[in-house]
Short mmCIF file of C-alpha atoms and ligand atoms in Angstrom, two decimals:
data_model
loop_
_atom_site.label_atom_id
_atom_site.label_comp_id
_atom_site.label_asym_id
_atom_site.label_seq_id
_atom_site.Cartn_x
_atom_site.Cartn_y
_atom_site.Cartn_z
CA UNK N 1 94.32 156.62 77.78
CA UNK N 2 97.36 154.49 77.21
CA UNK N 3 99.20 157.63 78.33
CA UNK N 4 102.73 155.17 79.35
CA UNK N 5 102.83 153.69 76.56
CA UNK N 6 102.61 157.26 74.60
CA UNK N 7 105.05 158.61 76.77
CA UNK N 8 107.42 155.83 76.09
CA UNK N 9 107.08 155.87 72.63
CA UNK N 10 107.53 159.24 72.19
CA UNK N 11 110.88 159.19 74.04
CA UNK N 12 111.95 156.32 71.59
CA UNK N 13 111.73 158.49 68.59
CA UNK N 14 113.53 160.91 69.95
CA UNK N 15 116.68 158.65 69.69
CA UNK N 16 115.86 159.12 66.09
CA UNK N 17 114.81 163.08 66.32
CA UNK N 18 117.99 163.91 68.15
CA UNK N 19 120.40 163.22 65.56
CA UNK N 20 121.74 165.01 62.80
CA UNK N 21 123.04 161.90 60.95
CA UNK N 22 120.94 158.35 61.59
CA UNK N 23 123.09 155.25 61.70
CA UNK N 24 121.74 152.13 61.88
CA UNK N 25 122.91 151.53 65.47
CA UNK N 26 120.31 154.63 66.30
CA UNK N 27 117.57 152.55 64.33
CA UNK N 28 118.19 149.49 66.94
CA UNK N 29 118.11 151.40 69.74
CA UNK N 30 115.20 152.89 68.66
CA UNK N 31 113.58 149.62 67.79
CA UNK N 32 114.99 148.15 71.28
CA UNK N 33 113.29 151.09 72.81
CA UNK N 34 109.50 150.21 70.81
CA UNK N 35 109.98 146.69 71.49
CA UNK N 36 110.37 147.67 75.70
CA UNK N 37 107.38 150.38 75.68
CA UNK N 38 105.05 147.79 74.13
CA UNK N 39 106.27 145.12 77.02
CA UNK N 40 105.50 147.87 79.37
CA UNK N 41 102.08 147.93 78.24
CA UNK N 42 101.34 144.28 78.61
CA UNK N 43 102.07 143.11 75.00
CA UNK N 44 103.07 139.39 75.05
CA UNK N 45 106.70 139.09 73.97
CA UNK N 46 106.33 137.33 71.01
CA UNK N 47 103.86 139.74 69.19
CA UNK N 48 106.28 142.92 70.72
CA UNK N 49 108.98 141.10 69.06
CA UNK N 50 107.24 140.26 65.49
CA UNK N 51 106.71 143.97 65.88
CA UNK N 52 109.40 145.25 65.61
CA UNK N 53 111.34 143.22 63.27
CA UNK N 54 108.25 143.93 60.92
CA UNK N 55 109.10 147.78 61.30
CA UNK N 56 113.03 147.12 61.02
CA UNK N 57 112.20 145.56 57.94
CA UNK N 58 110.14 148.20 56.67
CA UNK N 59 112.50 150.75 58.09
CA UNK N 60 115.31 149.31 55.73
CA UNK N 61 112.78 149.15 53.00
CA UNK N 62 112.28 152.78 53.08
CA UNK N 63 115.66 153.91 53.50
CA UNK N 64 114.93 154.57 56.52
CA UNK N 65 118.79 155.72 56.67
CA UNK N 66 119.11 158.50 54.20
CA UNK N 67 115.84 160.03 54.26
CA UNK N 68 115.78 163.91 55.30
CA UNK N 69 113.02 162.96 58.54
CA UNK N 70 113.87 159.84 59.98
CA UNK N 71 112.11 159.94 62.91
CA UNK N 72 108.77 161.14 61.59
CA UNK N 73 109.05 158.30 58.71
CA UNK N 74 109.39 155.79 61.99
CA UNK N 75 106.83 157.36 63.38
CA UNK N 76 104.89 156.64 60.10
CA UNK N 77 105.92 152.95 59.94
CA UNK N 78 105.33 152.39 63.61
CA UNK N 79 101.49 154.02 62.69
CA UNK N 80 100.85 151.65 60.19
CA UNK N 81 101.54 148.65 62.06
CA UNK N 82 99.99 149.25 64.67
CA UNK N 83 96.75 149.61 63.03
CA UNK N 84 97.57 146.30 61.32
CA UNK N 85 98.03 145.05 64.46
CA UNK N 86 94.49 146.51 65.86
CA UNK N 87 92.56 144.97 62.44
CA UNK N 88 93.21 147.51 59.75
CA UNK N 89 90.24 148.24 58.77
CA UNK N 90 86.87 149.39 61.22
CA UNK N 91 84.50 146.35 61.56
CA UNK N 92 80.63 146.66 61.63
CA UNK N 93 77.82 144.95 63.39
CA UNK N 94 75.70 142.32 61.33
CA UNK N 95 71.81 144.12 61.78
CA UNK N 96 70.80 142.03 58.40
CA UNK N 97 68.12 140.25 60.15
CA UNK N 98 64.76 141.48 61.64
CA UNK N 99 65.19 141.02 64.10
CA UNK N 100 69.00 141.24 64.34
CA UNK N 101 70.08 139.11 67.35
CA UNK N 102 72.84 140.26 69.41
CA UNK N 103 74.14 137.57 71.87
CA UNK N 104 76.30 139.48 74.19
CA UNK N 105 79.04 137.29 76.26
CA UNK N 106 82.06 137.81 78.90
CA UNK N 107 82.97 137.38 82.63
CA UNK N 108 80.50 139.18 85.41
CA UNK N 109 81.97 142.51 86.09
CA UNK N 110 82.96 143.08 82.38
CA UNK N 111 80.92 145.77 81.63
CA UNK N 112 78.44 143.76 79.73
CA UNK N 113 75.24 144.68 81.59
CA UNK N 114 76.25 148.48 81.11
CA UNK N 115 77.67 147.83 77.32
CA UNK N 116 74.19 146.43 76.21
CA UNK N 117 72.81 149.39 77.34
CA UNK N 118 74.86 151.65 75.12
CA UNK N 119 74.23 148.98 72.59
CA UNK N 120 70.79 150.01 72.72
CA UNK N 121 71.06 153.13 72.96
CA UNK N 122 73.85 153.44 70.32
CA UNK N 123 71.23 151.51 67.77
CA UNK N 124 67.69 153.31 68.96
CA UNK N 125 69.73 157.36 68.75
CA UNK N 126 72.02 156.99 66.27
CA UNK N 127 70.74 153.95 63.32
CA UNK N 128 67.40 154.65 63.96
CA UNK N 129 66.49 151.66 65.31
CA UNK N 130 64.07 150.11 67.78
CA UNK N 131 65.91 147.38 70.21
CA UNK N 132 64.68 145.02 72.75
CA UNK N 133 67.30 143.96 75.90
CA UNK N 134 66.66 140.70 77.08
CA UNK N 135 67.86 140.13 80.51
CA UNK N 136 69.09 136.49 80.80
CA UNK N 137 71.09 135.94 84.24
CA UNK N 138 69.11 133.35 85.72
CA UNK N 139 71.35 133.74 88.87
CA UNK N 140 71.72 136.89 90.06
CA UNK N 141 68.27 139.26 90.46
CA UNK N 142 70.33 142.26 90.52
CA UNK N 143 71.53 141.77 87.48
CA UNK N 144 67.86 141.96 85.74
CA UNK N 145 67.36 144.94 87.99
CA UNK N 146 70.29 146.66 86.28
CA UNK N 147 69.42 146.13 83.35
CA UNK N 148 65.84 147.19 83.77
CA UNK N 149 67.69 150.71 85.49
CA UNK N 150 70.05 150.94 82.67
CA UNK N 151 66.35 150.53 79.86
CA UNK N 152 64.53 153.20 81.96
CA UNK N 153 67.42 155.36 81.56
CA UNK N 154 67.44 155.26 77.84
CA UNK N 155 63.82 154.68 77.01
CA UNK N 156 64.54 150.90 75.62
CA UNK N 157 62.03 148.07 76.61
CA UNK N 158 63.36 145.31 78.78
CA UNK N 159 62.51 141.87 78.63
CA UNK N 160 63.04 139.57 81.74
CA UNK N 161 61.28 136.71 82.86
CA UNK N 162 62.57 136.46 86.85
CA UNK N 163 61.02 133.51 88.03
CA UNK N 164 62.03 131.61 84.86
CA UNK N 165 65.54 129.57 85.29
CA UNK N 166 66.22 128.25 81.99
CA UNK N 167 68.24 130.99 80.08
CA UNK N 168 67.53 129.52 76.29
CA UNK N 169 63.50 129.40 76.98
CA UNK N 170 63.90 133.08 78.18
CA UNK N 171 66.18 134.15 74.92
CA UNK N 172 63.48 132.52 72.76
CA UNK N 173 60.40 134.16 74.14
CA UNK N 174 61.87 137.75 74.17
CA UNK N 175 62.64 137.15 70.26
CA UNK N 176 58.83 135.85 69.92
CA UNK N 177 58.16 139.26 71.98
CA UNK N 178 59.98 141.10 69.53
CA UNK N 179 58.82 140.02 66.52
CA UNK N 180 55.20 140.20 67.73
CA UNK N 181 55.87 144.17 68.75
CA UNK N 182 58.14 145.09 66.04
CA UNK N 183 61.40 145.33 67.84
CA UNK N 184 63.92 145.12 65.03
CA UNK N 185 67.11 144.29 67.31
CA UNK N 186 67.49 141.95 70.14
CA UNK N 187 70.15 142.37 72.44
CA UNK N 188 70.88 139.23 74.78
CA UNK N 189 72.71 140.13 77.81
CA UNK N 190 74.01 136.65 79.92
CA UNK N 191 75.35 136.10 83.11
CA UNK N 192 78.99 136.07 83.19
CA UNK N 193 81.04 134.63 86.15
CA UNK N 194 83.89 136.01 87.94
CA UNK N 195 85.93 133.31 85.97
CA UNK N 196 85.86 131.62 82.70
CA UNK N 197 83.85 128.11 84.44
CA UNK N 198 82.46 124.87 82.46
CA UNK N 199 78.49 125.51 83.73
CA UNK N 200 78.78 129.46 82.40
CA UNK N 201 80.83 128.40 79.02
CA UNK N 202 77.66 125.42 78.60
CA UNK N 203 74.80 127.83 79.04
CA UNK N 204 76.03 130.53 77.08
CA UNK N 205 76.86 127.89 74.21
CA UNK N 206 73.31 126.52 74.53
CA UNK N 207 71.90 129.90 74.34
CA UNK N 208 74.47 130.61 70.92
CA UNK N 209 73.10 127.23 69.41
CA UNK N 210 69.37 128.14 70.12
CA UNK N 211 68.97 131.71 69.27
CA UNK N 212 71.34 131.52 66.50
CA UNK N 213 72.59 135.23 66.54
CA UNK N 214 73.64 137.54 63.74
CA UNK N 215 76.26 138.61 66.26
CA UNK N 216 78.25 137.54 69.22
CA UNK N 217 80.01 139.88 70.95
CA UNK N 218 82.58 139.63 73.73
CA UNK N 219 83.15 142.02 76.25
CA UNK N 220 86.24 142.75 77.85
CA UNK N 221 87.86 144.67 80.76
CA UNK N 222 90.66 146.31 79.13
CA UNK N 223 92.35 147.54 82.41
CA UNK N 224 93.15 143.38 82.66
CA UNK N 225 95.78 143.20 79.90
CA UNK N 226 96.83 139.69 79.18
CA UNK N 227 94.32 137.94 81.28
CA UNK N 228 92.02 139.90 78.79
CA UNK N 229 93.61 138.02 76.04
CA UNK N 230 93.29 134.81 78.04
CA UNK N 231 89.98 135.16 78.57
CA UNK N 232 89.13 136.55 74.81
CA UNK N 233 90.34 133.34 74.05
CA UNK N 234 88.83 130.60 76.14
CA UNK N 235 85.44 132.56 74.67
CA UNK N 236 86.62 132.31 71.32
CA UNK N 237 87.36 128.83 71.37
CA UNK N 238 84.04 128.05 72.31
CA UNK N 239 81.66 130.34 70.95
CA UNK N 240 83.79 132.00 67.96
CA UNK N 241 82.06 134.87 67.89
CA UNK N 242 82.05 138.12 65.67
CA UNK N 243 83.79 140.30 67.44
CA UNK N 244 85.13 142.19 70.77
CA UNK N 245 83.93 145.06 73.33
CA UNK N 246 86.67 146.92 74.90
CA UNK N 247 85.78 148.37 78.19
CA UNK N 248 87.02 151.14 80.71
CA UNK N 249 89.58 151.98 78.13
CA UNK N 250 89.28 155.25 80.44
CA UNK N 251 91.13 153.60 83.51
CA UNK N 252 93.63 152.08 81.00
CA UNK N 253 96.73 153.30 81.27
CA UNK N 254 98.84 150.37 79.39
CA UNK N 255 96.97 149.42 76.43
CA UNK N 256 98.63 145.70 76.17
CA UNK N 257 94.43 144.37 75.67
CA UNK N 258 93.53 146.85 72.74
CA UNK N 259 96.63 146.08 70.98
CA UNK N 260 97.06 142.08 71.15
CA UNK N 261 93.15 140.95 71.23
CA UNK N 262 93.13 140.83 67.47
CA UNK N 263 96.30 138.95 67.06
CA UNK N 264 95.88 136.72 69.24
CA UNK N 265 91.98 135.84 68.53
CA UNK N 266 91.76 137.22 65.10
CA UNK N 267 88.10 138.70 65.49
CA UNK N 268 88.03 142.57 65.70
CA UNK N 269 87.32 144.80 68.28
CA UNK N 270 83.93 146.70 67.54
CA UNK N 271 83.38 149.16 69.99
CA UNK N 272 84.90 150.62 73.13
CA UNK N 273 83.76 151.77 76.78
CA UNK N 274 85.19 154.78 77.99
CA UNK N 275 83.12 155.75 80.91
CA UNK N 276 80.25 154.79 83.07
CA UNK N 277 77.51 156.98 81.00
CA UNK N 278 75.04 155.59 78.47
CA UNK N 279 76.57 157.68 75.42
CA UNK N 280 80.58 156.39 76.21
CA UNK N 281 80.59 154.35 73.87
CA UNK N 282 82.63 154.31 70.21
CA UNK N 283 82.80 152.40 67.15
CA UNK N 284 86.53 151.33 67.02
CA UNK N 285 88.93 152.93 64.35
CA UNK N 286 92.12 151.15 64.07
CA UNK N 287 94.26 154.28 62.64
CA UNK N 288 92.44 156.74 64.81
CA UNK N 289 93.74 154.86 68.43
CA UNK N 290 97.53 153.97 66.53
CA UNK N 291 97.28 157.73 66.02
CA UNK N 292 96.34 158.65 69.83
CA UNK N 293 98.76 155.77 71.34
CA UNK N 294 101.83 158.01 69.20
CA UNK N 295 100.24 161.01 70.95
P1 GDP Q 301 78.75 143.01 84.01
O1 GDP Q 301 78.84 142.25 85.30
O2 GDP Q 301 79.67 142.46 82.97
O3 GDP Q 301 77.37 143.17 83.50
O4 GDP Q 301 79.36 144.46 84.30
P2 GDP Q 301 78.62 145.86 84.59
O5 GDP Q 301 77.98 146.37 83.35
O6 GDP Q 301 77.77 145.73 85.81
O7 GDP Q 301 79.88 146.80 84.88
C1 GDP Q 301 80.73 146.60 85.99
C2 GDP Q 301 81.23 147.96 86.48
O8 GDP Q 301 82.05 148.56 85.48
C3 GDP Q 301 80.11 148.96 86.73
O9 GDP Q 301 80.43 149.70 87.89
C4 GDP Q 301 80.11 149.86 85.51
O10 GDP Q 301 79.65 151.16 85.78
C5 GDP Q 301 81.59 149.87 85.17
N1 GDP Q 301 81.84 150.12 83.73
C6 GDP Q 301 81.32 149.48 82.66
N2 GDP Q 301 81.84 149.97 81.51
C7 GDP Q 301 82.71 150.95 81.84
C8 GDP Q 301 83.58 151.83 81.10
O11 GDP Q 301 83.68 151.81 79.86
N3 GDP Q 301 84.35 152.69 81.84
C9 GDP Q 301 84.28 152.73 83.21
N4 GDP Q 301 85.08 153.61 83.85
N5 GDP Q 301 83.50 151.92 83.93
C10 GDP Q 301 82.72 151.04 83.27
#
């Protein structure tokens, strides 16, 4: 995971290992070095440039200069922004209600179908929980078939309703299913589109306004980068939901997505995908990926 950017980073500080007295010319070049690894891995320039004059500043804060370890204290400062930059602190998911509605939202080929899944399965193994999925692509049949593959696997009811076209009625009846058979989580899985489009932005926004959910939670692609942002975004703006699902962060090499996304929407990112399987899936620490991206 994000193995470039470690690389990259790594070789920065060693501008700042390798000497034997720091000046600040060896802080720049450092710095210049940070700034390039994080436009490597698909950080817009502005943020990769707010960066680093944040850790310059600290840098000169904290003597930076005269301490004994100068490249492990930049190591330190470049640590704790970064998990600034990724939210701080780990966000939860709102399961106040009974049920607890989760709307899930994103483009078709997201991961969103297999993320609800590991939702579920997340909720019913690990909090004890007993979750309904609501299939609610009224366009493509093989997306309710998924996610009636992806319930058998796991032993989680799925509620679909495949001759029915209107996505709201079907979100409604599965939470009158559930609280008639004492589901205590609902997870709504929608259909996405291969692009962020007007008709898919309405109906999710009608199902949001309906079903009123505790959360809203949109999945991502991390492998896209920017467009990632872009698209976190365009969702935001619309449906400001409660937070973010970082997928296949196991075919992402750069990292630009997981870094930016907060920043740029200000909503945290919740969990991550790292594989295929039902259990790859993990609450997201800010410190603990700063601490794998510096390796
Ligand atoms: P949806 O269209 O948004 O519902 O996306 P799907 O859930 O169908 O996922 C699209 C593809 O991505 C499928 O082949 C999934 O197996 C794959 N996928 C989903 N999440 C992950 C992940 O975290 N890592 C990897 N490597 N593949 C994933």
């Amino acid at each position: 995971m994000f193995d470039n950017l470690t690389d990259k980073l790594d070789k920065a500080f060693h501008i700042l290992k390798g000497h034997g007295k720091i000046t600040d010319v060896n802080v720049a070049d450092t710095l210049k070095e940070v700034r390039r690894a994080l436009l490597d891995a698909d950080v817009n320039f502005k943020i990769a440039k707010d960066f680093t004059t944040r850790v310059k500043d600290k840098a000169i804060g904290s003597d930076v200069l005269t301490t004994l370890q100068p490249g492990q204290l930049m190591v330190k400062i470049v640590k704790d922004e970064l998990t600034e930059l990724m939210g701080g602190e780990t966000a939860g998911v709102n399961l106040s209600g009974n049920p607890s509605i989760i709307l899930m939202s994103g483009l078709q080929g997201s991961g969103k179908t297999t993320f609800s899944g590991k939702l579920a399965n997340f909720l019913k193994t690990k909090k004890n929980k007993k979750p309904l999925l609501v299939a609610c692509d009224i366009y493509r049949p093989a997306a309710i078939n998924q996610l009636h593959v992806v319930g058998d696997q796991i032993g989680v009811e799925v509620y679909s309703e495949p001759e029915n076209k209107n996505a709201v009625e079907i979100a409604q009846n599965a939470i009158k299913h559930a609280k008639a058979n004492g589901f205590n989580v609902v997870i709504v899985d929608t259909a996405g589109r291969l692009a962020v489009d007007e008709q898919m932005m309405n109906e999710i926004a009608n199902v949001h306004a309906a079903i009123q959910p505790h959360e809203t939670l949109f999945v991502v692609d991390s492998m896209t980068g920017q467009d990632a942002v872009n698209t976190a975004k365009a969702f935001n703006d619309r449906l400001d939901f409660d937070g973010v699902v970082l997928t296949k962060l196991d075919g992402d090499t750069r990292g630009g997505a997981a870094i930016t996304i907060k920043s740029v929407v200000n909503k945290p990112i919740k969990f991550i995908g790292t594989g295929e399987k039902m259990d790859a899936i993990d609450v997201f620490h800010p410190s603990r990926m700063a601490d794998r991206i510096l390796g």
